[in-house]
C-alpha cells in the first residue's frame, strides 16, 4: 500500500476544490466536511459511513471498544460505547503502546471564536477529563480565529482565556495539563517544527485538502502547520524533552481530520510518529441533524451560560421532534428516533444506559410522549450546565495562569 | 493617485507569473528581478532605470544626495554619491523626520545560506556602520534559507551565527544594534504582527508579487510576513515599547523590493507607517554584469575569507576587462568602462574620489592598462578583506550573544 493518507486526500480534494471553482464538473456531488464547512448531500444528514471512506480513516468498531474495556478494566466512556467517537486512525497503535506500558500524550484544541461554549464544544473535553491518566496539551488557536473570523489579536486572546476557563471547569488536572494560546506560545521549537512541516506541504496539496482559493489570504495557507505541530512531542521541550519518541493521540471532531491527514502524511518525512486519532460525529443543532451548530444562531445550540429557563425554552421550542403530529398517531406509530433531537442529545449526555434504553423503547413504541422526553432532557442538561457553571465560577485567573504556564509537568506520567 | 504600490505590483507580476507557467504569452519579455531570480532581458545587463519604472520606486537623484549632505553636514557615503544606492521609497520622509529631530530606526537583513560572505553581502552593512547613529535591527532569515535551500534547522542556525560574526566584524555598536535569528526570535509581538500582515495579503497577491506556483511549498507562501514585520517597531517590544510611532528605513538590494512593496501596501491598514527604503544595485559577478553572483560558483565572487593570493588570482583570471585585445589597440581606443569589472569594483570600494577619477580617466584614454587597474583593485580588496579578517578574529561567541540578546537598548537614540 503506497500511502493511504495521500490517496485519500485526493478523493477529498475534489469537492472542496470544486467549491472554489477549481475542480471539474464531472464528480458526483459529495458531502463536504472540512474545518470550515460541513454540508451534507442535498441538505440531508451527514453520511458518516461514507465519510470514513472519503477520508480513508478506520471505523471505531466493537472490537476496538472491547479492547479498550479489556485494557482499562472498566466500561468504556459513553462517547465510545454509543458511537460518538465513530472513526479513528491508528488508535490500535496507542492501545499497543498502552498495553506495553509505554507512554503517550493527548492533544486536542479549541478555536476561540465565541465568548461562551456550547455543549458540542465540550465533547472532547468531557471525554478526556477522566479517561486516561496521561499528559494532555490543549491548543487554543486564537491566531486561527483572528484570521478567519477577522477578530483583533486582543479580542482573540481574550476569548482564548475565557474559553480556557470553560475547559478548566470540565475538571482537568493541572499537574498533567498544559493549555496554550498560539499567540503566546508560537516560537522556538514549536516554530521550528512549523517550518519543517511547511517545507513538506505544497500549495497544491493544501488547496486539495482545504479548498483554499486565490482570494484567500496567506494567513489561512500558513495556518495548517500551526495545528499540525502539537502532534509532535518535540514542539513542547518543557514537557517532553528527552521523550521525543512518545506517541500522540488526538480526540477531535471529524471535521478536523484534514489537518491531521496532512500531519500524518508529513510526520514520517520528519522522523516523527504519525499521530493517532479518534474522531467524533458532530453534535447536532437543535433544529435537526443536517450539519453543525451555527454560532450566528444562538437558538441552534445550548450554551454553558444558558439558564434553566432558557434551556427548557430552547428545547421545547426548537428541538426537532421525531414524535407524531397528533397524540393518536403518536400512540399508534411511535416516535422516529432517527431524526429525534432530544433522544440524540440524551444519547450524548444521559449516562445511565438502562434509562436511555428505556426511554428509547417507550418513545419508539409511542408510550412515551415528546414532552416527557424533552422534560427529561431539560433536566439532564440543566444539571450538567449548572454543574459547569458552579465549577467555572471557581476558576480564577490564577488557575488559568497555572494551566497556561510554560513549565515542566514532573508528575505527568504518574 | 490610487495606490502606487499596488499598481506596480501588477506590472511586476506578469513576468514572474509567466516564469511559473501562469501567465499569458503576450507580454513583452522583461527583466526578472525578485529575491530568488535576477535575469536581464536577453542575457544583457540589468536596466536599473527600467527597474525603477517596473517597481514604481523613486530615483535617488542628486537633489536627495544634496539634502543628505546638508542635513548631516558631511559628504554622503561613497555608496550614495556613486549611485550604488540608486533608488528609494519615501526616503524624504526619513530625512523630514531627521530634520525635525524625530527618531527612526534602520532595518536590514541577511539570508544565511553560506558559511562565508562575499563582498556583495557586505554592502548594506558597510554602508550602515557609520552613516546614522540610530538603532539598527538585523534580521538573519535562517528560516527562509532552511526552506529555500533545504538546509536543516540546525545548519541554518549555525550559518546564521557565522554570518552574524562577519556582520559584527563590519564594526557595529552593540549599544545600538540588535541582531536576531528568526528561528530564535519569532513569537510574541513579532508573531502577532506576522498574523496581522498575513490577513491582509491574498494568495493571488503573493503569486503576483513573487511568482509562487502550485508546486511551491507553503513555507514559501508563509514567509513574506516574516520579512515584512521588522518594518514595524511594535515587533520589537523590548526595543521600541512606547515608541510605536517611529519610522523605519530599510537599506537593501533592489531584489528585496517585492517584500517591501507588499509591506508598504499593508502597513496603513494596520495603522503602521510604511517603511522607507533606499535600494542598491547588485554587486556584479567577476565575470561581468549580467546578474548577481552565484553561490554555486566560488570564482564568481571575492569572499571575505579569500587570501591575498586567491584575491589576486581571481581578479587576474576572472574579472571581466573592458580593455582592448592588444596593447596597440588599447593605447589607441582605451578601455570600455561600461563593462569593465575592475573599475566597477573600485567604484564600490576605492574611497578616494580623486584617485578613482584619475584611474577612470587614464584607463579610458588607454594610458593605463588592465593589469595596472587589476593590481590596484587587488590591493584595495586585499586590504579590505585583511581588515575584515582581523576584525572577525576578534569577534567572540560572547560578543555574538551580546548582539543577539533580547534586551532593551537604553542609549540607542543617544
XYZ file of C-alpha atoms in Angstrom, chain A residues 8-316:
309
model
C -7.465 9.689 0.339
C -6.586 13.355 0.297
C -7.089 13.221 -3.427
C -10.581 11.818 -3.028
C -11.490 14.517 -0.579
C -9.883 17.278 -2.550
C -12.336 17.158 -5.386
C -15.453 18.583 -3.732
C -13.516 21.218 -1.828
C -11.683 22.324 -4.939
C -14.896 22.285 -6.912
C -16.488 24.585 -4.362
C -13.695 27.064 -5.077
C -14.218 26.764 -8.787
C -11.042 24.754 -9.211
C -12.417 21.302 -9.957
C -14.102 19.763 -12.929
C -17.834 19.279 -13.138
C -17.871 15.538 -13.564
C -17.562 14.368 -9.991
C -20.600 13.044 -8.227
C -21.845 15.704 -5.837
C -20.486 14.781 -2.416
C -20.930 15.899 1.138
C -18.334 18.492 2.132
C -16.656 18.211 5.507
C -13.684 20.378 6.351
C -12.850 22.623 9.294
C -14.963 25.480 7.912
C -17.773 23.768 6.082
C -19.968 20.849 6.914
C -22.698 20.232 4.399
C -24.463 17.034 3.607
C -25.530 15.950 0.155
C -28.841 17.534 -0.870
C -29.251 19.129 2.561
C -29.731 15.725 4.196
C -27.806 14.117 7.027
C -24.062 13.645 7.060
C -23.320 10.103 5.928
C -20.660 9.100 8.433
C -20.039 5.708 6.846
C -19.326 7.388 3.573
C -17.117 9.941 5.344
C -14.926 7.109 6.609
C -14.461 6.004 3.002
C -13.945 9.542 1.734
C -11.329 10.360 4.348
C -9.756 6.923 4.472
C -9.933 6.596 8.223
C -10.931 3.447 10.098
C -14.229 2.556 11.723
C -14.085 2.551 15.508
C -15.885 -0.773 15.779
C -16.910 -3.033 18.624
C -13.609 -4.953 18.616
C -11.722 -1.724 19.382
C -14.185 -0.779 22.104
C -13.871 -4.263 23.623
C -10.114 -3.897 23.597
C -10.380 -0.571 25.454
C -12.583 -2.305 28.025
C -10.085 -5.156 28.451
C -7.057 -2.882 28.701
C -8.539 -0.314 31.072
C -10.536 -2.810 33.113
C -13.614 -0.635 33.171
C -16.571 0.227 30.954
C -15.587 2.423 28.007
C -16.791 6.022 28.129
C -20.338 6.762 26.987
C -18.916 8.552 23.925
C -17.067 5.396 22.876
C -19.775 2.857 23.529
C -22.538 4.971 21.948
C -20.692 5.751 18.723
C -19.948 9.427 19.362
C -16.349 8.571 18.560
C -17.072 6.553 15.441
C -13.820 6.662 13.461
C -10.113 6.522 14.152
C -6.653 6.462 12.656
C -4.170 4.026 14.176
C -5.893 4.074 17.570
C -4.664 0.473 17.905
C -1.073 1.742 17.973
C -1.922 3.783 21.062
C -3.561 0.757 22.630
C -0.474 -1.335 21.759
C 1.696 1.253 23.477
C -0.644 1.340 26.479
C -0.559 -2.450 26.682
C 3.250 -2.437 26.709
C 3.312 0.213 29.420
C 4.657 2.836 27.012
C 3.785 6.485 27.441
C 1.692 8.631 25.153
C 0.045 12.034 25.369
C -3.227 13.573 24.275
C -3.631 16.654 22.136
C -6.827 18.484 21.412
C -7.749 22.042 20.660
C -10.291 24.762 20.561
C -10.715 27.708 18.234
C -11.837 30.527 20.494
C -14.379 32.290 18.330
C -17.064 32.960 20.890
C -17.382 34.017 24.466
C -19.365 31.033 25.694
C -19.046 27.409 24.644
C -21.984 25.304 23.639
C -22.400 21.668 24.568
C -20.855 20.432 21.321
C -17.647 22.259 22.163
C -17.368 20.391 25.420
C -17.436 16.918 23.896
C -13.699 16.282 23.532
C -13.078 17.790 26.950
C -15.804 15.817 28.709
C -14.357 12.710 27.142
C -10.799 13.496 28.094
C -11.246 14.615 31.634
C -11.388 11.162 33.133
C -10.408 8.637 30.502
C -6.663 8.477 30.501
C -4.217 9.490 33.196
C -1.732 10.844 30.656
C -0.459 14.324 29.777
C -2.819 16.492 27.799
C -1.959 19.531 25.667
C -4.807 21.830 24.661
C -4.181 24.296 21.859
C -6.245 27.477 21.771
C -5.993 28.615 18.163
C -6.506 32.316 18.759
C -4.359 33.051 15.701
C -6.716 30.971 13.536
C -9.812 32.749 14.784
C -8.130 36.145 14.460
C -7.556 35.296 10.797
C -10.771 33.504 9.889
C -13.254 35.490 11.936
C -11.455 38.785 11.455
C -11.171 39.361 15.184
C -8.458 41.608 16.576
C -5.449 39.938 18.168
C -6.542 41.240 21.555
C -10.118 40.002 21.222
C -8.948 36.561 20.086
C -6.650 36.324 23.072
C -9.385 37.444 25.418
C -11.738 34.784 24.048
C -8.977 32.183 24.331
C -8.667 32.936 28.038
C -12.434 32.860 28.533
C -12.615 29.519 26.746
C -9.721 28.221 28.848
C -11.857 28.859 31.927
C -14.665 26.744 30.490
C -12.226 23.984 29.626
C -10.637 24.031 33.069
C -14.145 23.876 34.564
C -14.548 20.468 32.885
C -12.219 19.187 35.566
C -8.676 18.803 34.295
C -5.666 18.014 36.421
C -3.201 20.905 36.406
C -0.296 18.538 37.012
C -0.976 16.788 33.715
C -2.472 19.501 31.512
C -0.832 22.273 29.507
C -3.158 24.794 27.857
C -1.587 27.264 25.446
C -2.626 30.116 23.189
C -0.883 30.190 19.806
C -0.317 33.926 20.076
C 1.507 33.382 23.342
C 3.278 30.154 22.552
C 4.351 30.071 18.880
C 8.124 30.354 18.747
C 11.233 28.318 19.480
C 10.930 24.557 18.945
C 7.258 24.961 18.024
C 8.086 27.429 15.234
C 10.931 25.224 14.015
C 8.502 22.349 13.626
C 6.074 24.671 11.824
C 8.798 25.463 9.283
C 9.710 21.774 8.943
C 6.085 20.874 8.241
C 5.546 23.783 5.858
C 8.561 22.650 3.812
C 6.863 19.302 3.178
C 3.475 20.568 2.003
C 2.912 22.114 -1.401
C 0.379 24.802 -2.204
C -1.385 22.333 -4.486
C -1.722 19.953 -1.569
C -3.360 22.448 0.806
C -5.632 23.630 -1.985
C -6.640 19.997 -2.446
C -7.110 19.283 1.248
C -8.671 22.532 2.420
C -10.057 24.049 -0.754
C -8.248 27.373 -0.423
C -8.602 29.756 -3.364
C -6.638 32.654 -4.776
C -8.667 35.247 -2.895
C -7.987 33.562 0.453
C -5.346 35.371 2.456
C -1.988 33.750 3.064
C -2.648 33.560 6.796
C -5.034 30.717 6.032
C -2.418 28.964 3.935
C 0.170 29.428 6.692
C -2.072 28.018 9.413
C -2.232 24.234 8.863
C 1.326 23.714 10.190
C 0.323 25.550 13.394
C -2.378 22.979 14.061
C -0.127 20.130 12.916
C 2.877 20.527 15.174
C 1.349 19.888 18.626
C 1.201 16.304 17.287
C 4.979 16.151 17.729
C 6.367 15.983 21.269
C 9.470 17.977 20.265
C 7.198 21.020 19.891
C 6.980 21.091 23.695
C 10.543 20.887 25.016
C 9.488 21.855 28.546
C 7.140 18.864 28.610
C 8.773 16.140 26.551
C 12.484 16.899 26.377
C 14.237 13.542 26.037
C 10.882 11.854 25.375
C 10.670 12.725 21.693
C 9.607 9.212 20.818
C 6.281 9.123 22.658
C 3.104 8.844 20.668
C 0.278 11.339 20.411
C -3.473 10.630 20.416
C -5.807 13.321 19.131
C -9.509 13.184 20.053
C -11.375 15.585 17.786
C -14.479 16.054 15.684
C -14.196 14.523 12.225
C -14.116 17.951 10.533
C -10.572 18.396 11.856
C -9.404 15.270 10.024
C -7.973 17.241 7.047
C -5.364 18.861 9.314
C -4.232 15.527 10.607
C -4.296 13.737 7.260
C -1.764 16.373 6.271
C 0.143 15.931 9.539
C 0.272 12.142 9.213
C 1.462 12.453 5.640
C 4.358 14.673 6.716
C 5.352 13.055 10.028
C 7.484 10.159 8.714
C 9.462 12.536 6.493
C 10.462 14.444 9.640
C 11.308 11.275 11.532
C 8.245 11.656 13.765
C 5.460 9.209 14.629
C 2.156 9.778 12.868
C -0.346 10.956 15.463
C -3.297 8.647 16.129
C -6.832 9.984 16.110
C -10.241 9.134 17.476
C -12.882 11.137 15.679
C -16.359 12.124 16.757
C -19.592 12.848 14.954
C -20.954 16.373 15.029
C -23.165 17.409 17.866
C -26.403 18.219 16.075
C -28.177 21.550 16.056
C -31.463 21.711 17.987
C -33.263 22.191 14.682
C -32.080 18.850 13.300
C -29.149 16.863 12.149
C -28.050 18.413 8.891
C -24.764 19.877 9.926
C -23.111 21.569 12.846
C -24.480 24.237 15.069
C -24.216 27.796 13.908
C -22.581 30.406 16.075
C -24.670 33.040 14.362
C -27.919 31.479 15.583
C -27.952 31.264 19.397
C -31.142 29.231 19.254
C -29.394 26.422 17.400
C -27.464 25.311 20.482
C -27.487 25.100 24.269
C -24.705 27.198 25.766
C -22.969 26.550 29.052
C -24.169 30.003 30.079
C -27.861 29.279 29.422
C -30.181 29.382 32.443
C -32.540 26.536 33.332
C -35.379 28.582 31.906
C -33.587 29.260 28.628
C -32.624 25.595 28.303
C -36.207 24.483 28.854
C -37.495 27.041 26.405
C -34.956 26.233 23.696
C -35.656 22.514 23.962
C -39.415 22.925 23.920
